[in-house]
């Protein structure tokens, strides 16, 4: 019976979706938080923050001051709808997009596609797709293509680009147990199931219930995948796991192992930091029951770094729903979907914050959302921030209590805490996911709902979009860390004319495979720093520092 629980919970989220204006991805978390808010009455908020004029900050190099005319930026940001999902080509895209070696963008839809089955939620069993920069969509795979959905159903997390050039992802349902899978899919659409969740008694190996997942796993420097389940485990409160590329799973930690879940429960994904450890958040649990930030070693030793709602009335934020991002300054940045200082009733208790945290756990609130009239600055930020090549952070908000027409935005935030709203969605509860910056310099994203199609009843089907803010092209390394002598994939644009590649000034041997993909060898004497690629049209720099492992 335990294996059925994730599906029952997922179905419950869907059935109760009207209470969140069908913003599926936050139903379970927010309903639970609402109950606790009413019970303990701790998230009533203090007076609204006082604003100052925009401040300058250092760029990604940390060397020169960077100032921006915020009003001009907001007016010049160019938003474009690339794809309207309609059910037949997929519906309700789940998870942020990712760039492949061919320069195309890859993602998943939770619903829609050509296959249906009683096991699948709502309509259709989901797809894997790719999109060109101009918006041409190609379906790569339709889930539930095998008997009894043995290949999985309803993918619900961002894909991960592996070192082998293939993509890795999860489904919440289907597979051998009906409780979801981990899969590998090639750029041409050949899918292999690597692991079936709930294969152990009582789902001790983990399962999923959030719709969609915010960041299930990452490929670490040792070549294995590390990630979290938001349910399952010894206490059915989630796990941290390691998965080899061939599908061998090791559970490193089960949450709620401590009294009163002091170690947290419902984790939301991992990142591997520059110290080699993994960092993440839990939505609930911790000393104050409103979420934590934690560090865990590759061997499974967990340390709680911060307990949210540690300040009176949760002014430090509560219920972090997305993974962290480690910026080029070494600090961690993230958001909470509730808490903060705003007393605006439009956000219904889910105003939220953006924060900075040091590796030792010292937290600074950078911004309190819904501090402007009608929440024009956004409310309830969710999913992870992404650091752009200008050193700023980009993210999205879901609109507070989910029934308000206010506060559904894409925003930019600098490290001093100055926020600019770049786009406000015009449809209630579109549910924008995390942003992704492609090597063209533009940002891309999806919304769980909205768009022109109502074929994903009772929901609209969602869109894929681009947002250009004037940032130029760059290159991205996969992986972002490695030893001297290791091979690194470099993604970009216009790479056929490459004449030189260097790792923080040290020349590297390289091979150009296509206009969007080359490989390089980490040279002897290389140090941690940015990678530079010289082409016939100029020099491109990596969006992150490449970490040279001793």
Short mmCIF file of C-alpha atoms in Angstrom, two decimals:
data_model
loop_
_atom_site.label_atom_id
_atom_site.label_comp_id
_atom_site.label_asym_id
_atom_site.label_seq_id
_atom_site.Cartn_x
_atom_site.Cartn_y
_atom_site.Cartn_z
CA UNK A 1 0.00 0.00 0.00
CA UNK A 2 2.88 2.37 0.68
CA UNK A 3 3.72 2.43 -3.01
CA UNK A 4 0.34 3.96 -3.76
CA UNK A 5 0.79 6.86 -1.41
CA UNK A 6 2.71 9.16 -3.78
CA UNK A 7 0.02 8.75 -6.40
CA UNK A 8 -2.74 9.39 -3.85
CA UNK A 9 -0.98 12.55 -2.72
CA UNK A 10 -0.40 13.70 -6.29
CA UNK A 11 -4.05 13.09 -7.12
CA UNK A 12 -5.05 15.01 -4.00
CA UNK A 13 -2.96 17.94 -5.17
CA UNK A 14 -4.79 17.94 -8.50
CA UNK A 15 -8.26 17.58 -6.97
CA UNK A 16 -7.65 20.44 -4.59
CA UNK A 17 -6.02 22.59 -7.25
CA UNK A 18 -8.92 25.06 -7.45
CA UNK A 19 -7.92 26.40 -4.04
CA UNK A 20 -4.64 27.57 -5.59
CA UNK A 21 -6.30 28.79 -8.79
CA UNK A 22 -4.84 25.66 -10.41
CA UNK A 23 -1.21 26.54 -9.71
CA UNK A 24 -0.46 22.85 -9.35
CA UNK A 25 3.15 23.09 -8.38
CA UNK A 26 2.52 24.67 -4.97
CA UNK A 27 -0.74 23.14 -3.84
CA UNK A 28 0.63 20.56 -1.45
CA UNK A 29 3.21 22.82 0.15
CA UNK A 30 0.97 25.84 0.48
CA UNK A 31 -2.03 23.96 1.80
CA UNK A 32 0.15 22.43 4.47
CA UNK A 33 1.62 25.82 5.32
CA UNK A 34 -1.82 27.46 5.44
CA UNK A 35 -2.94 24.86 7.98
CA UNK A 36 0.08 25.54 10.12
CA UNK A 37 -0.33 29.29 9.76
CA UNK A 38 -3.89 29.08 11.07
CA UNK A 39 -2.87 26.74 13.82
CA UNK A 40 0.11 28.54 15.27
CA UNK A 41 -0.50 32.02 13.85
CA UNK A 42 3.13 32.86 13.41
CA UNK A 43 3.26 34.26 9.91
CA UNK A 44 1.46 37.54 10.38
CA UNK A 45 3.85 40.12 9.14
CA UNK A 46 5.43 43.29 10.37
CA UNK A 47 5.37 46.70 8.70
CA UNK A 48 6.26 46.96 5.03
CA UNK A 49 9.90 47.64 4.21
CA UNK A 50 11.27 51.07 3.38
CA UNK A 51 12.71 51.38 -0.14
CA UNK A 52 15.84 53.13 -1.24
CA UNK A 53 16.99 54.05 -4.72
CA UNK A 54 18.71 51.39 -6.85
CA UNK A 55 22.27 50.64 -5.76
CA UNK A 56 25.26 49.69 -7.83
CA UNK A 57 27.10 46.42 -7.32
CA UNK A 58 30.06 44.49 -8.64
CA UNK A 59 29.83 42.47 -11.84
CA UNK A 60 30.52 38.76 -12.14
CA UNK A 61 34.28 39.36 -12.02
CA UNK A 62 33.89 41.17 -8.72
CA UNK A 63 36.25 43.89 -9.94
CA UNK A 64 34.34 46.80 -11.42
CA UNK A 65 31.22 48.58 -10.17
CA UNK A 66 28.13 48.02 -12.28
CA UNK A 67 25.23 50.47 -12.37
CA UNK A 68 22.01 50.11 -14.32
CA UNK A 69 19.12 52.35 -15.14
CA UNK A 70 16.39 50.13 -13.68
CA UNK A 71 13.51 51.92 -15.35
CA UNK A 72 15.17 51.74 -18.77
CA UNK A 73 15.92 48.04 -18.30
CA UNK A 74 12.32 47.22 -17.45
CA UNK A 75 11.06 49.07 -20.54
CA UNK A 76 13.64 47.51 -22.87
CA UNK A 77 13.17 43.89 -21.76
CA UNK A 78 11.69 41.98 -24.70
CA UNK A 79 9.27 39.16 -23.84
CA UNK A 80 8.19 36.78 -26.59
CA UNK A 81 5.93 33.73 -26.54
CA UNK A 82 7.69 30.98 -28.49
CA UNK A 83 5.30 28.05 -28.10
CA UNK A 84 1.69 27.65 -27.07
CA UNK A 85 1.29 24.09 -25.83
CA UNK A 86 -2.03 22.57 -26.88
CA UNK A 87 -2.12 19.08 -25.40
CA UNK A 88 -1.26 17.27 -28.61
CA UNK A 89 2.27 18.72 -28.52
CA UNK A 90 2.41 18.44 -24.74
CA UNK A 91 0.73 20.31 -21.94
CA UNK A 92 1.66 22.00 -18.66
CA UNK A 93 5.48 22.14 -19.06
CA UNK A 94 7.20 21.09 -15.87
CA UNK A 95 10.65 22.32 -14.95
CA UNK A 96 13.05 24.83 -16.45
CA UNK A 97 14.58 24.45 -19.90
CA UNK A 98 18.16 23.37 -20.56
CA UNK A 99 20.51 23.78 -23.53
CA UNK A 100 21.90 20.78 -25.42
CA UNK A 101 25.08 20.41 -27.39
CA UNK A 102 23.16 21.29 -30.56
CA UNK A 103 22.16 24.69 -29.18
CA UNK A 104 18.49 23.68 -28.90
CA UNK A 105 16.49 23.97 -25.66
CA UNK A 106 15.14 20.81 -24.05
CA UNK A 107 12.36 20.30 -21.52
CA UNK A 108 9.39 18.21 -20.41
CA UNK A 109 5.64 18.60 -20.19
CA UNK A 110 3.78 17.02 -17.29
CA UNK A 111 0.65 16.31 -19.33
CA UNK A 112 -0.33 16.01 -22.96
CA UNK A 113 1.31 14.12 -25.75
CA UNK A 114 0.02 11.25 -27.83
CA UNK A 115 -0.51 8.69 -25.06
CA UNK A 116 -3.15 8.41 -22.35
CA UNK A 117 -3.59 5.90 -19.56
CA UNK A 118 -5.55 5.58 -16.33
CA UNK A 119 -2.32 5.91 -14.38
CA UNK A 120 -1.63 9.36 -15.84
CA UNK A 121 -2.90 12.49 -14.12
CA UNK A 122 -5.38 14.82 -15.87
CA UNK A 123 -4.90 14.47 -19.66
CA UNK A 124 -2.01 12.71 -21.34
CA UNK A 125 1.12 11.17 -19.89
CA UNK A 126 3.67 13.87 -20.74
CA UNK A 127 6.48 14.46 -23.20
CA UNK A 128 10.13 15.34 -23.70
CA UNK A 129 10.60 18.09 -26.29
CA UNK A 130 13.13 20.42 -27.85
CA UNK A 131 12.66 24.00 -29.04
CA UNK A 132 14.74 26.08 -31.41
CA UNK A 133 15.57 29.68 -30.57
CA UNK A 134 12.82 30.75 -32.99
CA UNK A 135 10.21 28.56 -31.33
CA UNK A 136 10.04 25.44 -33.51
CA UNK A 137 8.95 22.61 -31.22
CA UNK A 138 9.84 18.95 -31.79
CA UNK A 139 8.45 16.14 -29.63
CA UNK A 140 11.23 13.68 -28.74
CA UNK A 141 9.27 11.23 -26.61
CA UNK A 142 5.71 10.55 -25.50
CA UNK A 143 5.56 8.79 -22.14
CA UNK A 144 3.48 5.70 -21.45
CA UNK A 145 4.54 4.27 -24.80
CA UNK A 146 5.14 0.89 -23.15
CA UNK A 147 2.64 -1.54 -21.60
CA UNK A 148 1.43 -0.38 -18.17
CA UNK A 149 3.54 2.77 -18.59
CA UNK A 150 6.70 0.82 -17.80
CA UNK A 151 8.66 3.69 -19.34
CA UNK A 152 7.21 6.16 -16.82
CA UNK A 153 4.52 8.83 -16.90
CA UNK A 154 4.17 12.52 -16.05
CA UNK A 155 7.76 13.85 -16.05
CA UNK A 156 8.00 16.61 -13.48
CA UNK A 157 11.48 18.07 -13.12
CA UNK A 158 14.16 19.94 -15.05
CA UNK A 159 16.29 17.75 -17.28
CA UNK A 160 20.01 17.42 -16.56
CA UNK A 161 22.54 17.52 -19.38
CA UNK A 162 24.99 14.72 -18.67
CA UNK A 163 28.65 14.62 -19.52
CA UNK A 164 27.81 12.07 -22.21
CA UNK A 165 25.58 14.58 -24.02
CA UNK A 166 22.38 12.75 -23.05
CA UNK A 167 19.62 14.11 -20.83
CA UNK A 168 18.51 12.71 -17.49
CA UNK A 169 15.17 13.25 -15.77
CA UNK A 170 12.43 11.85 -13.53
CA UNK A 171 8.79 10.87 -13.88
CA UNK A 172 6.40 10.94 -10.94
CA UNK A 173 4.28 7.99 -12.05
CA UNK A 174 4.60 4.85 -14.13
CA UNK A 175 7.53 2.50 -14.18
CA UNK A 176 7.67 -0.96 -12.65
CA UNK A 177 6.09 0.17 -9.38
CA UNK A 178 3.75 2.89 -10.66
CA UNK A 179 5.62 5.45 -8.55
CA UNK A 180 7.89 6.99 -11.13
CA UNK A 181 11.27 6.50 -12.72
CA UNK A 182 14.67 7.99 -13.47
CA UNK A 183 15.37 7.99 -17.20
CA UNK A 184 18.06 8.79 -19.72
CA UNK A 185 17.11 10.08 -23.15
CA UNK A 186 19.35 10.79 -26.12
CA UNK A 187 19.01 13.99 -28.18
CA UNK A 188 17.34 11.83 -30.85
CA UNK A 189 14.70 10.57 -28.40
CA UNK A 190 15.83 7.07 -27.39
CA UNK A 191 14.75 6.54 -23.76
CA UNK A 192 16.21 4.15 -21.18
CA UNK A 193 14.75 3.64 -17.70
CA UNK A 194 17.53 3.68 -15.10
CA UNK A 195 15.62 3.31 -11.84
CA UNK A 196 12.08 2.69 -10.57
CA UNK A 197 11.14 4.63 -7.42
CA UNK A 198 9.46 2.85 -4.52
CA UNK A 199 11.33 -0.35 -5.37
CA UNK A 200 12.03 -0.87 -1.67
CA UNK A 201 9.53 -1.69 1.06
CA UNK A 202 7.63 1.38 2.22
CA UNK A 203 9.27 3.50 -0.49
CA UNK A 204 12.41 3.63 1.61
CA UNK A 205 14.30 4.54 -1.56
CA UNK A 206 12.13 7.64 -2.14
CA UNK A 207 9.31 8.96 -4.29
CA UNK A 208 7.83 12.29 -5.46
CA UNK A 209 4.62 14.25 -4.87
CA UNK A 210 5.27 17.90 -5.76
CA UNK A 211 4.08 19.08 -9.15
CA UNK A 212 6.52 19.83 -10.67
CA UNK A 213 9.74 19.03 -8.85
CA UNK A 214 11.99 22.03 -8.43
CA UNK A 215 15.38 20.43 -8.96
CA UNK A 216 15.67 16.72 -8.51
CA UNK A 217 19.35 16.04 -9.07
CA UNK A 218 22.72 17.18 -10.46
CA UNK A 219 25.67 15.32 -11.96
CA UNK A 220 28.55 15.79 -9.53
CA UNK A 221 32.29 15.96 -10.13
CA UNK A 222 32.61 12.21 -9.47
CA UNK A 223 30.27 11.50 -12.41
CA UNK A 224 27.38 10.28 -10.26
CA UNK A 225 24.02 11.96 -9.87
CA UNK A 226 23.02 13.36 -6.48
CA UNK A 227 19.55 14.57 -5.67
CA UNK A 228 16.53 14.56 -3.42
CA UNK A 229 13.12 12.92 -3.22
CA UNK A 230 10.45 15.09 -1.63
CA UNK A 231 8.78 12.06 -0.05
CA UNK A 232 9.56 8.44 0.71
CA UNK A 233 12.52 7.42 2.82
CA UNK A 234 12.54 5.94 6.29
CA UNK A 235 10.12 8.58 7.64
CA UNK A 236 8.35 9.32 4.33
CA UNK A 237 9.72 12.86 4.50
CA UNK A 238 12.17 12.69 1.62
CA UNK A 239 15.72 11.55 0.99
CA UNK A 240 19.10 12.50 -0.42
CA UNK A 241 20.35 9.91 -2.90
CA UNK A 242 23.28 9.03 -5.12
CA UNK A 243 22.61 7.36 -8.48
CA UNK A 244 25.28 6.03 -10.81
CA UNK A 245 24.87 6.63 -14.57
CA UNK A 246 23.99 2.94 -14.89
CA UNK A 247 21.16 3.23 -12.33
CA UNK A 248 22.58 1.89 -9.04
CA UNK A 249 20.98 3.88 -6.20
CA UNK A 250 22.30 4.61 -2.71
CA UNK A 251 20.18 6.46 -0.15
CA UNK A 252 22.52 8.87 1.65
CA UNK A 253 20.03 10.41 4.07
CA UNK A 254 16.38 10.14 5.12
CA UNK A 255 14.82 13.36 6.39
CA UNK A 256 12.83 13.60 9.59
CA UNK A 257 15.41 11.30 11.19
CA UNK A 258 15.66 13.66 14.14
CA UNK A 259 13.07 14.40 16.80
CA UNK A 260 10.24 16.62 15.52
CA UNK A 261 11.90 16.61 12.06
CA UNK A 262 14.55 19.04 13.29
CA UNK A 263 16.61 18.07 10.23
CA UNK A 264 13.81 19.16 7.89
CA UNK A 265 11.37 17.44 5.57
CA UNK A 266 10.26 17.81 1.91
CA UNK A 267 13.67 18.68 0.39
CA UNK A 268 13.67 20.66 -2.87
CA UNK A 269 16.83 19.70 -4.75
CA UNK A 270 20.61 19.98 -4.50
CA UNK A 271 23.52 21.90 -5.95
CA UNK A 272 27.17 20.93 -5.65
CA UNK A 273 29.17 23.84 -4.28
CA UNK A 274 32.78 24.80 -4.83
CA UNK A 275 33.79 22.96 -1.62
CA UNK A 276 32.58 19.66 -3.12
CA UNK A 277 29.65 19.35 -0.72
CA UNK A 278 25.97 19.59 -1.61
CA UNK A 279 23.62 22.31 -0.42
CA UNK A 280 19.84 22.36 -0.42
CA UNK A 281 16.65 23.45 1.27
CA UNK A 282 13.66 21.73 2.84
CA UNK A 283 10.20 23.25 2.61
CA UNK A 284 9.19 22.26 6.12
CA UNK A 285 10.69 20.90 9.31
CA UNK A 286 13.64 22.31 11.15
CA UNK A 287 13.64 23.97 14.55
CA UNK A 288 10.69 26.19 13.64
CA UNK A 289 8.89 23.82 11.23
CA UNK A 290 9.07 26.27 8.30
CA UNK A 291 12.05 24.92 6.40
CA UNK A 292 15.81 24.75 6.50
CA UNK A 293 19.01 25.20 4.55
CA UNK A 294 21.36 22.23 4.84
CA UNK A 295 24.75 20.98 3.74
CA UNK A 296 25.42 17.30 3.09
CA UNK A 297 28.72 15.63 2.24
CA UNK A 298 29.03 13.09 -0.59
CA UNK A 299 29.16 10.45 2.14
CA UNK A 300 25.84 11.52 3.65
CA UNK A 301 26.71 13.62 6.72
CA UNK A 302 24.05 16.33 7.02
CA UNK A 303 24.37 19.69 8.80
CA UNK A 304 21.50 22.14 9.20
CA UNK A 305 22.83 25.62 8.42
CA UNK A 306 19.70 27.72 8.92
CA UNK A 307 16.17 27.35 10.28
CA UNK A 308 13.63 29.67 8.66
CA UNK A 309 11.11 31.56 10.74
CA UNK A 310 13.85 32.17 13.31
CA UNK A 311 12.84 35.81 13.52
CA UNK A 312 9.62 37.15 15.01
CA UNK A 313 6.66 36.75 12.64
CA UNK A 314 8.90 34.90 10.14
CA UNK A 315 10.38 38.14 8.81
CA UNK A 316 13.39 36.09 7.66
CA UNK A 317 11.10 34.09 5.37
CA UNK A 318 9.51 30.66 5.49
CA UNK A 319 8.90 27.66 3.23
CA UNK A 320 11.80 27.76 0.74
CA UNK A 321 10.53 25.98 -2.36
CA UNK A 322 13.52 25.99 -4.68
CA UNK A 323 17.18 24.95 -4.74
CA UNK A 324 19.93 27.41 -3.98
CA UNK A 325 22.37 28.94 -6.45
CA UNK A 326 26.02 29.55 -5.58
CA UNK A 327 27.09 32.84 -7.10
CA UNK A 328 30.52 33.82 -8.36
CA UNK A 329 31.14 35.56 -5.02
CA UNK A 330 30.96 32.17 -3.26
CA UNK A 331 27.75 32.94 -1.35
CA UNK A 332 24.43 31.15 -1.77
CA UNK A 333 21.27 32.87 -2.93
CA UNK A 334 17.68 31.70 -2.80
CA UNK A 335 14.05 32.53 -2.13
CA UNK A 336 11.26 31.69 0.29
CA UNK A 337 7.69 31.56 -0.95
CA UNK A 338 6.24 32.85 2.33
CA UNK A 339 7.26 35.08 5.21
CA UNK A 340 9.00 38.42 5.01
CA UNK A 341 7.96 41.83 6.26
CA UNK A 342 5.12 42.63 3.86
CA UNK A 343 1.63 42.98 5.33
CA UNK A 344 -0.06 43.27 1.93
CA UNK A 345 -3.26 41.21 2.05
CA UNK A 346 -3.10 40.49 -1.69
CA UNK A 347 -0.40 37.91 -1.18
CA UNK A 348 -2.50 36.08 1.41
CA UNK A 349 0.41 35.23 3.69
CA UNK A 350 2.64 34.13 0.81
CA UNK A 351 4.65 37.25 0.07
CA UNK A 352 8.11 35.73 0.32
CA UNK A 353 11.72 36.87 0.35
CA UNK A 354 15.01 36.67 -1.52
CA UNK A 355 18.07 36.00 0.61
CA UNK A 356 21.83 35.59 0.67
CA UNK A 357 23.54 33.04 2.87
CA UNK A 358 27.20 32.35 3.58
CA UNK A 359 28.61 28.82 3.65
CA UNK A 360 28.55 28.99 7.44
CA UNK A 361 24.81 29.78 7.52
CA UNK A 362 24.69 33.54 8.10
CA UNK A 363 21.53 34.74 6.34
CA UNK A 364 20.72 38.21 5.00
CA UNK A 365 17.33 39.11 3.57
CA UNK A 366 17.84 40.99 0.30
CA UNK A 367 14.24 41.67 -0.66
CA UNK A 368 10.71 41.37 0.71
CA UNK A 369 8.18 40.71 -2.03
CA UNK A 370 4.74 42.31 -2.34
CA UNK A 371 6.07 45.51 -0.83
CA UNK A 372 4.57 47.67 -3.58
CA UNK A 373 0.92 48.46 -4.21
CA UNK A 374 -0.94 45.60 -5.91
CA UNK A 375 2.20 43.46 -5.52
CA UNK A 376 3.64 44.87 -8.74
CA UNK A 377 7.04 43.70 -7.53
CA UNK A 378 5.76 40.11 -7.41
CA UNK A 379 4.69 37.75 -4.67
CA UNK A 380 5.64 34.23 -3.63
CA UNK A 381 8.93 33.63 -5.47
CA UNK A 382 9.47 29.95 -6.15
CA UNK A 383 12.01 27.69 -7.79
CA UNK A 384 15.65 28.68 -8.02
CA UNK A 385 17.28 31.94 -8.96
CA UNK A 386 19.75 31.98 -11.83
CA UNK A 387 22.79 34.27 -11.91
CA UNK A 388 23.06 35.99 -15.26
CA UNK A 389 26.28 36.94 -16.97
CA UNK A 390 25.80 40.50 -15.69
CA UNK A 391 26.12 39.24 -12.10
CA UNK A 392 22.43 39.82 -11.35
CA UNK A 393 19.89 37.19 -10.33
CA UNK A 394 16.80 36.37 -12.35
CA UNK A 395 13.70 34.62 -11.08
CA UNK A 396 9.92 34.39 -11.13
CA UNK A 397 7.00 34.81 -8.75
CA UNK A 398 3.73 32.90 -8.66
CA UNK A 399 1.38 35.53 -7.28
CA UNK A 400 0.89 35.10 -3.58
CA UNK A 401 -2.08 33.02 -2.51
CA UNK A 402 -2.65 31.83 -6.07
CA UNK A 403 -6.10 33.34 -6.43
CA UNK A 404 -4.95 36.92 -6.91
CA UNK A 405 -4.37 38.47 -10.32
CA UNK A 406 -1.42 40.33 -8.86
CA UNK A 407 2.25 39.55 -8.50
CA UNK A 408 2.95 36.96 -11.23
CA UNK A 409 6.24 38.21 -12.64
CA UNK A 410 9.74 37.67 -13.96
CA UNK A 411 12.25 39.83 -12.08
CA UNK A 412 15.87 40.83 -11.81
CA UNK A 413 17.59 41.31 -8.45
CA UNK A 414 21.06 42.65 -7.83
CA UNK A 415 23.27 41.64 -4.90
CA UNK A 416 22.48 44.86 -3.07
CA UNK A 417 18.77 43.96 -3.03
CA UNK A 418 17.43 46.27 -5.74
CA UNK A 419 14.63 44.57 -7.70
CA UNK A 420 13.35 45.28 -11.22
CA UNK A 421 10.17 43.69 -12.57
CA UNK A 422 10.93 42.67 -16.16
CA UNK A 423 7.58 41.16 -17.12
CA UNK A 424 4.15 40.81 -15.54
CA UNK A 425 1.98 37.97 -16.80
CA UNK A 426 -1.50 38.91 -17.91
CA UNK A 427 -3.21 35.60 -17.14
CA UNK A 428 -4.11 34.52 -13.62
CA UNK A 429 -1.91 31.78 -12.21
CA UNK A 430 0.29 31.10 -15.21
CA UNK A 431 2.91 29.60 -12.91
CA UNK A 432 6.23 30.70 -14.44
CA UNK A 433 9.04 28.28 -13.67
CA UNK A 434 12.74 28.96 -13.07
CA UNK A 435 14.54 30.93 -15.79
CA UNK A 436 17.41 29.60 -17.88
CA UNK A 437 20.03 31.74 -19.63
CA UNK A 438 21.06 30.25 -22.98
CA UNK A 439 24.48 30.93 -24.47
CA UNK A 440 22.89 33.50 -26.79
CA UNK A 441 22.52 35.70 -23.69
CA UNK A 442 18.71 35.58 -23.67
CA UNK A 443 16.63 33.98 -20.92
CA UNK A 444 14.10 31.25 -21.58
CA UNK A 445 11.32 29.82 -19.48
CA UNK A 446 7.98 28.04 -19.38
CA UNK A 447 4.70 28.56 -17.58
CA UNK A 448 2.74 25.65 -16.18
CA UNK A 449 -0.48 27.22 -17.43
CA UNK A 450 -1.71 30.11 -19.56
CA UNK A 451 -1.41 30.49 -23.31
CA UNK A 452 -4.05 30.12 -25.99
CA UNK A 453 -5.12 26.50 -25.54
CA UNK A 454 -7.75 25.14 -23.15
CA UNK A 455 -7.21 21.53 -24.24
CA UNK A 456 -5.53 20.52 -20.98
CA UNK A 457 -8.83 20.58 -19.08
CA UNK A 458 -9.38 21.75 -16.44
CA UNK A 459 -6.20 23.74 -17.06
CA UNK A 460 -4.82 25.85 -19.86
CA UNK A 461 -1.77 24.23 -21.42
CA UNK A 462 1.08 26.66 -20.79
CA UNK A 463 3.71 28.35 -22.93
CA UNK A 464 7.45 28.56 -23.59
CA UNK A 465 8.89 32.07 -23.80
CA UNK A 466 12.06 34.08 -24.25
CA UNK A 467 13.12 37.25 -22.44
CA UNK A 468 15.93 39.38 -23.86
CA UNK A 469 17.49 41.98 -21.56
CA UNK A 470 20.43 43.05 -23.71
CA UNK A 471 23.04 40.55 -22.49
CA UNK A 472 25.55 39.22 -25.01
CA UNK A 473 26.59 35.65 -25.88
CA UNK A 474 28.85 33.53 -23.69
CA UNK A 475 30.04 29.94 -23.33
CA UNK A 476 29.02 27.29 -20.81
CA UNK A 477 31.17 24.40 -19.58
CA UNK A 478 29.86 20.91 -18.82
CA UNK A 479 30.91 20.05 -16.17
CA UNK A 480 31.85 23.19 -14.25
CA UNK A 481 34.72 21.49 -12.42
CA UNK A 482 37.41 18.95 -13.24
CA UNK A 483 41.00 17.86 -12.82
CA UNK A 484 43.93 18.76 -15.05
CA UNK A 485 43.78 16.48 -18.07
CA UNK A 486 40.02 15.98 -17.95
CA UNK A 487 37.84 16.66 -20.98
CA UNK A 488 35.25 19.43 -20.81
CA UNK A 489 32.37 20.15 -23.16
CA UNK A 490 31.93 23.82 -24.06
CA UNK A 491 28.58 25.04 -25.37
CA UNK A 492 28.10 28.29 -27.24
CA UNK A 493 27.36 29.97 -30.56
CA UNK A 494 29.64 30.55 -33.56
CA UNK A 495 32.27 28.11 -32.32
CA UNK A 496 33.35 26.84 -35.76
CA UNK A 497 35.75 29.75 -36.04
CA UNK A 498 37.43 29.08 -32.69
CA UNK A 499 41.16 29.85 -32.64
CA UNK A 500 41.95 29.52 -28.91
CA UNK A 501 40.58 28.20 -25.62
CA UNK A 502 42.03 29.08 -22.22
CA UNK A 503 41.31 28.25 -18.58
CA UNK A 504 42.02 31.42 -16.60
CA UNK A 505 44.69 32.35 -19.12
CA UNK A 506 46.22 28.88 -19.56
CA UNK A 507 45.96 27.73 -23.18
CA UNK A 508 44.11 24.48 -23.73
CA UNK A 509 43.94 21.93 -26.51
CA UNK A 510 40.51 21.80 -28.11
CA UNK A 511 38.42 20.14 -30.80
CA UNK A 512 35.52 21.87 -32.53
CA UNK A 513 32.61 19.48 -33.14
CA UNK A 514 29.97 21.92 -34.37
CA UNK A 515 29.06 25.58 -34.33
CA UNK A 516 27.51 25.11 -30.87
CA UNK A 517 29.82 22.54 -29.26
CA UNK A 518 33.52 21.93 -28.73
CA UNK A 519 35.60 19.95 -26.26
CA UNK A 520 38.75 21.09 -24.46
CA UNK A 521 41.30 19.48 -22.15
CA UNK A 522 42.01 21.19 -18.81
CA UNK A 523 45.65 22.25 -19.26
CA UNK A 524 48.53 21.76 -16.88
CA UNK A 525 48.93 24.83 -14.69
CA UNK A 526 45.26 25.79 -14.98
CA UNK A 527 43.67 27.49 -11.98
CA UNK A 528 40.09 28.09 -10.96
CA UNK A 529 38.62 30.91 -13.02
CA UNK A 530 36.67 31.78 -16.13
CA UNK A 531 37.11 29.93 -19.42
CA UNK A 532 37.66 32.04 -22.53
CA UNK A 533 37.00 31.00 -26.13
CA UNK A 534 38.39 33.14 -28.94
CA UNK A 535 36.41 32.97 -32.19
CA UNK A 536 36.56 34.76 -35.51
CA UNK A 537 34.14 37.38 -34.16
CA UNK A 538 35.66 37.97 -30.72
CA UNK A 539 36.19 36.45 -27.30
CA UNK A 540 33.49 34.64 -25.32
CA UNK A 541 33.72 34.07 -21.58
CA UNK A 542 32.09 31.34 -19.50
CA UNK A 543 29.11 32.23 -17.35
CA UNK A 544 30.66 30.51 -14.32
CA UNK A 545 34.15 30.04 -13.00
CA UNK A 546 35.54 26.61 -13.85
CA UNK A 547 36.85 24.98 -10.68
CA UNK A 548 40.10 23.06 -11.10
CA UNK A 549 40.10 20.09 -8.73
CA UNK A 550 43.52 19.26 -7.19
#
